[in-house]
XYZ file of C-alpha atoms in Angstrom:
307
model
C 128.162 70.901 101.307
C 131.323 69.583 103.330
C 132.296 70.381 105.982
C 135.454 71.905 105.449
C 132.943 74.648 102.954
C 131.199 75.093 106.192
C 134.090 75.748 108.216
C 135.404 78.073 105.483
C 131.821 78.894 104.892
C 131.721 80.239 108.983
C 134.279 82.676 108.846
C 133.877 84.563 106.129
C 131.700 88.113 107.011
C 127.687 88.052 106.504
C 127.108 89.099 103.585
C 125.322 92.168 103.057
C 126.638 92.978 106.238
C 127.329 96.546 104.503
C 123.550 97.651 104.661
C 122.099 100.680 106.400
C 118.435 100.905 108.089
C 117.553 103.361 106.011
C 114.570 105.432 108.258
C 112.428 106.427 105.684
C 109.508 105.864 103.046
C 110.014 108.585 100.461
C 111.511 105.712 98.176
C 107.573 103.785 98.646
C 105.551 106.023 98.672
C 107.355 106.782 95.133
C 107.302 103.002 93.611
C 103.597 103.506 94.674
C 102.527 107.568 93.783
C 104.975 108.119 91.543
C 104.823 111.970 92.955
C 105.349 111.976 96.945
C 105.911 115.329 96.851
C 103.182 116.274 94.723
C 100.761 114.344 96.262
C 101.738 113.098 99.681
C 99.144 116.063 101.582
C 96.339 115.035 99.339
C 96.478 111.722 100.468
C 97.545 112.344 103.694
C 93.593 114.219 103.797
C 91.966 111.646 102.503
C 93.250 109.255 104.679
C 91.850 112.335 108.370
C 88.403 112.352 106.236
C 87.442 108.649 104.419
C 89.825 106.443 105.687
C 88.958 103.927 109.199
C 90.644 102.441 111.978
C 90.681 98.929 113.783
C 90.630 97.890 117.583
C 93.651 96.916 116.921
C 96.053 99.655 115.406
C 94.963 102.167 119.167
C 97.208 101.818 121.793
C 96.883 104.345 124.832
C 99.671 104.972 127.097
C 100.333 107.013 130.900
C 101.845 109.178 128.282
C 101.395 108.627 124.928
C 98.035 108.026 122.471
C 98.649 106.595 118.957
C 96.063 105.574 116.232
C 96.943 104.414 112.499
C 94.744 105.491 110.360
C 94.067 103.676 106.563
C 92.389 104.358 103.195
C 90.943 102.725 101.747
C 88.446 100.468 103.885
C 88.396 97.145 101.617
C 91.797 96.986 99.369
C 94.667 95.341 100.502
C 97.421 97.923 99.738
C 95.967 101.288 101.642
C 97.481 104.470 102.409
C 98.176 105.055 106.475
C 98.331 108.360 108.471
C 99.687 107.019 112.276
C 98.247 110.211 114.811
C 99.906 111.251 117.634
C 99.427 113.075 120.694
C 98.959 112.884 124.705
C 95.516 110.514 126.137
C 92.867 112.899 125.644
C 93.798 114.918 123.902
C 94.458 116.329 119.722
C 96.119 114.276 117.590
C 97.914 114.792 115.132
C 99.662 113.366 111.894
C 103.041 111.475 112.659
C 103.769 110.044 109.385
C 102.478 108.837 106.721
C 102.246 104.193 105.878
C 101.831 102.236 102.743
C 100.384 99.149 104.550
C 99.445 96.241 102.729
C 97.842 93.478 104.155
C 100.098 90.469 104.528
C 100.392 86.608 105.046
C 100.519 85.036 108.156
C 104.065 82.776 109.215
C 104.978 81.635 112.860
C 108.563 83.770 112.503
C 110.945 84.067 115.574
C 112.072 87.589 116.662
C 116.075 88.302 116.561
C 116.070 91.738 116.472
C 114.620 95.583 116.794
C 115.579 98.573 114.818
C 114.189 101.075 116.615
C 113.816 104.340 114.483
C 114.961 107.836 115.583
C 111.262 108.469 116.821
C 110.568 105.830 118.361
C 107.329 104.938 116.994
C 107.819 102.563 113.978
C 110.882 99.528 113.439
C 112.661 97.575 111.907
C 112.678 94.225 112.798
C 114.717 90.841 112.641
C 113.493 86.872 112.949
C 115.015 84.040 112.557
C 114.497 82.298 109.364
C 117.832 79.428 109.098
C 118.903 78.863 112.519
C 123.070 79.569 112.869
C 122.679 82.565 109.821
C 121.497 86.157 108.847
C 117.895 86.823 110.314
C 115.190 88.201 108.139
C 114.286 92.069 108.562
C 111.239 93.945 107.731
C 109.530 97.249 108.403
C 106.728 96.942 111.105
C 104.113 99.888 110.842
C 102.945 98.873 114.069
C 105.674 98.698 115.719
C 104.302 101.391 118.332
C 101.717 98.748 119.341
C 104.093 95.262 118.691
C 106.898 97.039 120.272
C 106.528 94.771 124.180
C 106.328 91.854 121.993
C 109.025 91.771 119.988
C 111.612 90.174 122.324
C 113.485 88.031 121.559
C 113.240 84.718 120.762
C 109.330 84.714 121.368
C 107.759 83.341 118.571
C 104.427 85.390 116.816
C 102.492 85.292 114.196
C 103.700 87.541 111.424
C 101.897 89.043 108.468
C 104.380 89.604 105.798
C 103.770 91.269 102.952
C 107.059 92.884 100.825
C 106.667 95.979 97.697
C 108.240 95.554 94.195
C 110.304 98.591 93.960
C 111.189 96.341 90.251
C 110.178 93.312 89.006
C 110.477 91.066 85.960
C 110.451 87.470 84.634
C 113.773 85.276 85.091
C 115.838 86.529 82.774
C 118.722 83.544 83.826
C 119.014 79.966 83.887
C 122.225 79.974 85.712
C 123.815 82.291 87.781
C 127.986 82.271 88.167
C 129.319 83.267 91.068
C 132.884 84.880 91.656
C 132.880 85.777 95.209
C 130.906 85.758 98.489
C 130.965 83.110 101.343
C 130.041 80.333 98.504
C 132.186 81.000 96.362
C 135.183 81.130 99.181
C 134.115 77.055 100.186
C 134.245 76.255 96.116
C 137.381 77.445 96.094
C 139.224 76.579 99.354
C 137.954 73.525 98.868
C 138.941 73.117 95.115
C 142.168 73.976 96.273
C 142.659 71.077 98.748
C 141.596 68.881 96.092
C 143.723 70.309 93.158
C 146.739 71.289 95.363
C 149.141 71.426 92.167
C 146.295 73.244 89.894
C 146.694 76.381 88.591
C 144.400 78.579 89.780
C 143.545 79.475 86.742
C 141.990 75.780 85.921
C 139.523 76.337 88.519
C 136.151 75.641 86.707
C 133.771 78.970 87.939
C 131.182 77.919 89.907
C 127.748 77.694 88.319
C 123.663 77.663 89.942
C 121.170 76.413 87.911
C 118.282 78.886 88.287
C 115.435 77.263 87.680
C 113.082 76.268 90.348
C 115.103 78.340 93.152
C 113.450 80.672 95.127
C 116.653 83.277 96.145
C 116.309 86.189 98.541
C 119.665 87.091 99.011
C 120.160 90.765 101.102
C 119.754 94.017 98.897
C 120.991 97.712 99.718
C 119.069 98.948 103.001
C 117.822 96.403 105.837
C 114.283 94.837 104.711
C 115.401 95.215 101.154
C 116.495 91.649 99.248
C 117.153 90.394 95.807
C 114.546 87.717 95.208
C 113.634 84.778 92.653
C 110.562 82.893 92.904
C 107.466 80.917 91.029
C 104.915 83.046 91.223
C 101.705 80.605 93.329
C 99.110 83.013 91.877
C 98.411 86.457 91.305
C 95.784 89.181 91.977
C 95.469 93.328 90.989
C 94.084 95.808 93.650
C 94.440 99.578 93.328
C 95.290 102.503 95.903
C 93.270 105.654 94.287
C 94.205 105.602 90.096
C 97.329 102.624 91.144
C 96.890 99.565 89.343
C 98.987 96.843 91.547
C 99.599 93.070 91.661
C 99.759 91.179 94.263
C 101.685 88.187 93.674
C 101.348 84.715 96.245
C 105.248 84.084 96.667
C 106.601 80.868 98.432
C 109.872 80.218 99.737
C 110.704 76.154 101.142
C 112.973 75.454 103.311
C 114.741 71.510 103.943
C 114.185 72.123 108.277
C 111.425 74.490 108.355
C 107.615 75.409 106.855
C 107.475 77.510 103.491
C 107.628 81.524 104.171
C 104.915 82.857 102.171
C 105.025 86.529 101.157
C 102.169 88.629 99.547
C 104.289 90.773 96.900
C 102.984 94.056 96.310
C 103.916 95.573 92.203
C 102.365 98.116 90.928
C 101.756 98.360 86.711
C 104.485 100.817 87.235
C 107.384 98.744 88.174
C 106.724 96.177 85.872
C 109.938 96.100 83.296
C 108.620 96.921 79.936
C 104.913 96.475 80.701
C 105.475 92.876 81.654
C 102.046 91.757 82.946
C 102.794 88.551 85.952
C 100.404 85.569 85.394
C 101.063 82.462 88.215
C 103.792 79.695 86.974
C 106.365 83.025 85.718
C 109.606 82.630 87.433
C 110.529 86.163 88.476
C 113.217 88.458 89.676
C 111.935 91.780 91.978
C 113.965 94.105 94.259
C 111.849 94.426 97.825
C 111.656 95.814 100.712
C 109.333 93.864 103.256
C 106.559 94.335 105.568
C 105.528 92.869 108.479
C 103.601 93.193 111.799
C 102.603 90.239 114.848
C 98.952 89.298 113.266
C 95.211 91.702 113.909
C 93.595 89.139 112.695
C 93.044 85.437 110.776
C 94.602 85.024 107.972
C 94.821 81.780 104.937
C 98.170 81.427 103.678
C 96.858 79.878 100.344
C 93.472 81.635 100.121
C 94.281 85.750 98.963
C 94.934 89.086 100.506
C 93.168 91.649 101.767
C 89.436 90.197 101.567
C 89.435 89.035 105.523
C 89.431 91.951 106.962
C 87.905 95.656 106.468
C 89.189 98.856 108.266
C 85.870 100.865 109.967
């Protein structure tokens, strides 16, 4: 990119600047179980009766006690219930969370948006210096909050839940707006000062083999294009879920490793993902400070059952 294009891009408002911090998990549960209004009481009851926890999912301070319980024991996609109360008193369910085991990434905290009740948060991490950060939902904010200091680097377990996934349809994309287009148009006008603007050729981007992450409607939601590294399957109760391991490369930082959970119900027209496929997906990201050691080259979930 030329110096002129960089200057034009920096003057543009950030792409996705109109996003909001939506504080709810209804869409995520709908993706996972289909009818959360009817099934959530049963799911919560199952977690409380048959679920377990890890020591790192328990926190007690002077005023509050928190315990995150999850079920099933060994599957990487779990239903979880956050229990809350005063220390030494009875704990009550505060919220139900889809808990997805992720892949480890060393990331630097940029910002934190705490949800109204103070137990959960959306966390932003720096990906490329000077660019918009990447946001994800932290289901263990009650535990992580004192460590989420901007500028501090942690190993986070990053996962995603697909709202929709399909085999990539386009090998080329025409861009008509946004900072890249404005920078391209400004550079073209400078090189062709006497030309009719209608003569400007379209800005086309070759997508074959590309890995793209673009902001979605809300913070923590993204449109993605990627190549599938590997595929596993898991279940949450009777729901079959694909786990797609994705890797997003960068020029000046280590790659982002992502475990993307795609319930069969969201795979467009019965699509069955395979290793090597190029996919388009709309996803919601989740992450937490790592509470067990995982290998980004292996599968997910087998290393850390709950007890």
